[in-house]
Structure formats: structure tokens, C-alpha cells
Amino acid sequence: MGKRPFLEMAAGFICGIFIAVYGKPWMIVPGCIGILLWTAILAGYSLGRPENDRYPAWKRRCCVGVLCAAFFSLGWYHCRAVQAAENQYLPYLEDGKEIFLKGKIAGKEQKKEQYLYYMSSCQIRQDLKIKEWQRVSANVIIYCESDTYSIGQTLVLHGKTKLFNRARNEGNFDQAAYYKARGISFAVNDVDVKNAYGKRDRIAETMYGWKYYLAGVYECALGAREGGILNTMLLGEKNLLDAEIKQLYRTSGISHILAISGLHISMIGMTFYRFLRKRSLGFWGAGIFAAVFMVSYGLMTGMGYSSFRAVSMFCILLLAQAVGRSYDSLNAMGFAALLILWKQPFALCDAGFQFSFIAVSGVVWAGKIVQSAYQGHVLLQKIAMGFVLQLVILPVTAWYFFEIPVYAMLINLLVLPFVGIALASGIAGGLLGSVVIPKTAVLSGGSLVSAIETLPHMYNGMGWKWKMVRIVLLPCHVILSGCEKICTIASDLPKAMVITGRPSAVRIVLYYLLLLGGLFLLFCVTKRQEKESHGWTPFICGFGLLVFLFVPFQKDMKLTVLDVGQGDGIYLHTDKGYDVFIDGGSTDVQSVGKYRILPYLKSNGVKEIDYWFVSHTDQDHISGLSELFEERYRIRNLVFWRGMVQDESYKKLVLLAKEHGTNICTMNREDILFLGEGKITAISPEYHAGDEKRSDTSADKNEESLVLLYEEKGFSALFTGDIGEMQEKKILNWLKVSDIDFYKAAHHGSKYSNTRSFLNAVSPRISVISCAKKNRYGHPGKEAVENIKDTGSALFYTMEDGQITVTRSKKHALTVQKYLVPDKQFVFVR
């Protein structure tokens, strides 16, 4: 066998899953052949080389190659089998439909005044008249208002299905993919439990109670802000973490300390193991007790992928010490990956899984190479270790968050040495608190909220005991306060976060290949010149890699209508590199700017908007724009129609813009904004002097919409805001608009707009209606849809297809891409 068989088998298994998810079935054959050929080449290279053990190197390599090819095929087959099992029931479920479900409670969680039960071994019955149950291959979440049942019990319940939402724009959070990676198929709301039976799992239920009991202790001793941080770090209870702190830690690049991973497990586990060893317990006895303790701790904290990996590697370390064998971190990591991916192959697509395993690879493998290269230079060693770790994880950071923290390496050097002390103080304070503070209120079925409300009342009667808890937690308080101050200072520095956009998968693969090649070269050079320092050359090469990864290519013209629900949000990138946005709001999607518009812009590497046009100030056109100002996103110019009604919404928006240094512009009819070779013309109905002084809220702001005509290199686009039939007639009387390439349907496809005469004159090739599937306005109107189609225009809907993107090739052919149907493109040639 090879030196790291589990690592190589895991690599083959991962490749098989990757082909099953993203590739074609025929790729499995060339993949297996490629693995075997590569193994044969390495085996041939080993012939005639000196051997140090009883098995020749070429035989070991051949065995590993066959195993790797076998696991490659097994990964593909296993993933396809899991997909087939899901396809037996998931495509037939409808959102909001009644369902019977039977399953066992595998875990519980409190979230926003609700209780989440994680059900395993589930069976469903969709038709209430049919008594046959259909087995569900994954877990199911049910939402309950009270914590009535215990882990281990089996429930038979009636409720309504809640299917998880797919991302509808680039960069948006994909709820369906997130839960799929965790092995959860769907959720059930409006639960009515018909029957409950079976024994409660006393151990799991007790750990659940202790978890929220300790969470209450931390919150009362440290306050909601710092208590939430410690609860996340030690208990995995992310629901109590303050959103501002979470963002602050991410901006500073230290959010990894919040995840329960190797740092926590090794510190807690090794401390307990050494304590047992000093009590004269042997390797086996101390190892078994420590392993059981850490597995229990992992289960209490939710056993996420990072904690499962850390606990698994810790148990393998204990086993290696017990049997007297050497411990190999990478081999143990491969074994942990196999365990996770066998249970849930789609974990490969999970951000937490990727961050955990890639970071460990960077520390264990790349870190060792860097340490050897700078042996004898302590400061350079630490700097190089931090730098290479950033090189390893930055592509994944950019892929998921579209921006990178610039000062992360420096802040980690300042913070990480004290994290262990904070954890030790937190553990000691929690253990002391569990002794001096009564826990009956929580363990008898009380909630975390009741625990936090109860503990302050207990404080008055506990005197010095409670003070002792606070004293023990004092180092934790000092360190967490210091971390917050450091992160706050860093976040206020210029360019604390740099928007990089999402690098392409091809570029990331090439980046990692170059990084691997560079590290291998450094290893070879270090081996030959053991005592010589490599200076700053590796750092310069590393910065060159980052430039290769993040420097954007020149983009062609791109026009995107975002799916913002019931509202408008349109992004335009011109050939000359100008970034323009038109409107940006919604009446049915909460925080549309923060969770739909801003992630789209960041994922496309748009660092700022040159011109943001506001057609009018209804909330379905400006609510997201207001949020972007609050998120401190840079908008250089905000453009209004001069005749716009200056109501309260207008005044608030202008005030926000001025506070953030945005220039306020107005356009009259016939005004033209030149953007390189392109131009944007205001063609709204005629403006009357004095109109801008109106503040009458009863005025119809839709009629005052800013209408824009964009033209560049033979391409034309018409953006109509929410104008009605009368405004359409006025536009045609003033200006001849014809043969438009792109038409944004007026007023979300309202039947009172998009008249036949107007559309016949405009004669659009591509039309898009932006609206929500369920809205109280009846959008899109049947008459408007028929009028658009009668012109011969191709019609697309954001409510059905998600984001709609129009691009232009060098031959001036237009391509339309539906986000929810990525494999299908529509090409329009003049």
C-alpha cells in the first residue's frame, strides 16, 4: 500500500462524486483509465529504486492506483444512487400541500422562537386517502411552536410541505443546495402531531438541555453580544450570534474561530486526555474515555462537517497512540472525508466542508513545506505560514463571498495566540456555572429564553458564587472585547474588504495547480539547500498567483434583469466598462438589496456603480437601493427625472445619498449621458416647469417615471419604468422609437400599459417582464402579454426563469440566458 491510502482513496471518491454531480456518465471510463495510467507511470518510475520495506514501491503504487480507480467508480455510483432515491419523491412534492409524515426525532434546535425537529428514517404519505407510506432517503425538518417531544421518539404528524428556495440570481444564497448538502430534503410547517411513541434518547436529550443551559449562563455572565460569540465558539449555537459581530469577524478574516473545528477539539480533547494519562490510565483507557467524551461534545454542538472531521482525526490520533503507530494528519483527513461523503455525497458542495478540509490541507501539507523553507527564522516562519494559509483558502473565500479581507493575515497573527486562552476561560466558567447555578428550569423542558430570564433573578440570591463565575470568565471577556476592537479598527481601514467577484472554476483549478507546482518546487529547493533562506521570493510568487486569480478580464456588454420579486432591478455593463443600474426594489422580498442585488453585484466583481437611475420613488423601485447605501456600497452618481414628485421617499433617498458622498443628478427630456461609445437618453413625457416642487402624495408617481433609451454600437434598449398608456402615447408623439433590441415591459407587464400601438411602434426583439409569481396586482396582465407576443418579440419572465441576462457577441448576435435554466440559451441574430 501507499503511504497515505485513505487520502488517495478519498481523492478518487471525490472525483467520482464530482463527475456524478457536474459531468456526464461516459466520463467515468476515461477517468478510471487516466488514474490507472498515472499509477503505471509512477510505478515504472519506481522500478530499480532502493527499497526500505518488504513490499516494492511499484507494487504499492499499483495497489493504490487500483483502489483509487475503484473508489472513483464507487463515488460516482453512490452519488447517482442517492440522486435516484431523491428523484423518486422530491419532484412530486408541491410547496404548501398537505402531507402525512412519520419519522424519528434525530435532533432539535431553537431558532427565532421556534423549535426545529430534525427527523430521520422518514416516510411520507401525500394522498390522505392512500394508506401506503413512501420512504424518504434524506432527513426532514419540522417546525413546531413548542418543545413537547424528545429526541428518539417517533412522530406521526400532518402538516404542509415547505420546499427550499433555489437561488434566483447570480450570487444569491441557494437554500435548496445548502440543505441538500446537509442531507435535508424539505421541511414541514403547520404541524399537527397525531401520534408519538418510542423511547426518548436520554443521553441526547440531556446534552440538548445542557447545551442551552450553558448558553444561558454565558449570555447572563457576558451579555448577549459576547455571550453569543462564546456560544458559537464552544456550543455551535449560531442563532445567538449578533449579526453585526458576525459581519465584523468576516470582514476581518477571523470568522473561522467561530466554527467548532480542530483548534477547539484538539485543545479540549488533548487536555482531557492528558489529564486522564496523568491519573495513571493507560493509552487504551485514556483514549477510549477521551474519544467518548469528544464524540459526545461533538454531538452536543451539532456535529457539523468541520467538527466531525476534527473529532474523527482526534479519535484516529488516540488510536495511533494506543497501538504504537505513527499518526499521519493527511491520511486521517482522507478517512474522515470518506466517512462524511459516504453518508452524504453532496457534502462535497458545502462551503463548510470545503473550508474545513482545504484549510487543514494548507496547514498540514503546505505549512510544513513553508516551515522547512524558513527553518531558523521564527518571524518569517509565522508570516509565511499565515501567508500560505491565505493563499490556500482565498479562492474558496472569493467563490462563496465574492470579496476578501485584506488585513486577515495580520489580524490572525494578533488574535490567534489568545483564542486558546479565551476557550479555556469559557470552558472553566461554563463548568463552574453548571455547579453553582440551578439547572432544573432548563433541563425540565424550559427554553433558552426562559433560562436567560430566570438566571438574572437567581443572581441576586447567589452572591459570591455568581461573582466567581464572572471572574473565571473575565479573561474571555477581555480577549473578546479586544478582538472586537481590533476588528473594528481594521474594518475602518481603507480597502478592508476588496470585492473580487466569483473567479471562474477554470481559473481556480489553474490557480491551485500553479500553487501546488510552486510548493513542490520550494520543497525540492529546500531539500537541496537545507540551511539557506529563500528570502521574499516565495512571497512575490504568491502575490503573482493572487494577481492571476483576481485581476478581471475585460467584459463585453451585459444587460441583466434581476429577479427581485414584485419590483424592478436592472444592471447594465457597457462595452467601455461603465456600470449602470436602473431602479432596485421590491414589495414582497425582504432585504432585497442586501440579499439579492448586492450579492449579484459582488459576484460579478462590480466594485461600484457609476450611475444609478431612479425611475420613480415607489418602494418596489428604491427599497433595495436604500439598503445598499446602508451597506456602504459605493454609488458615484444618483440620477433622477427632474419632474419627479419630491415626496418623503424622495427626500429620504436624497439624504442617504448625500450622507454617503453620492453625487445627485437630474435629467430633463432630451438630456443625453454619454458612456464611451454608448449613450443614455431621457425620453420621458414632457416636463413642466415647477413640477419638481410638488410634494402631493396623491399624485401618481408612475406617470412621472423616468424613461430611458440606451444605444451603443447598433444595440438599443428601452427602460420604461411604470408609465401607463397616456405616457406611451406622449413618447410616440415626441420621438420615433423603433426596432428596439431590448424592451423592459412597462409597469411589470400591467394591462394598463404596454399598449398594442406603442409596442407595434417600438417593435422589440427581446422583452422581459419583471414581477413576482404571486402578487395582488394581477401582473402580468393577459392583454399586455398578448400585445408583446403579437409583435413577434421573444418574451421572458423573471417570475419563471429567475435572472434574465442578455449579452452580445462580437458578431452582434444577442444571447439570452435564463438563470434557472442554465443549459439553455436563446440566440437572436439580426
CSV table of C-alpha atoms in Angstrom, one decimal, residues 365 511-521:
chain,number,residue,atom,x,y,z
A,365,TRP,CA,1.0,20.0,4.0
A,511,TYR,CA,-4.5,28.6,-9.6
A,512,TYR,CA,-4.3,25.5,-7.4
A,513,LEU,CA,-2.2,23.7,-10.0
A,514,LEU,CA,0.2,26.6,-10.1
A,515,LEU,CA,0.2,26.7,-6.3
A,516,LEU,CA,0.9,23.0,-6.0
A,517,GLY,CA,3.7,23.3,-8.5
A,518,GLY,CA,5.2,26.2,-6.7
A,519,LEU,CA,5.1,24.5,-3.3
A,520,PHE,CA,6.6,21.3,-4.8
A,521,LEU,CA,9.4,23.4,-6.3
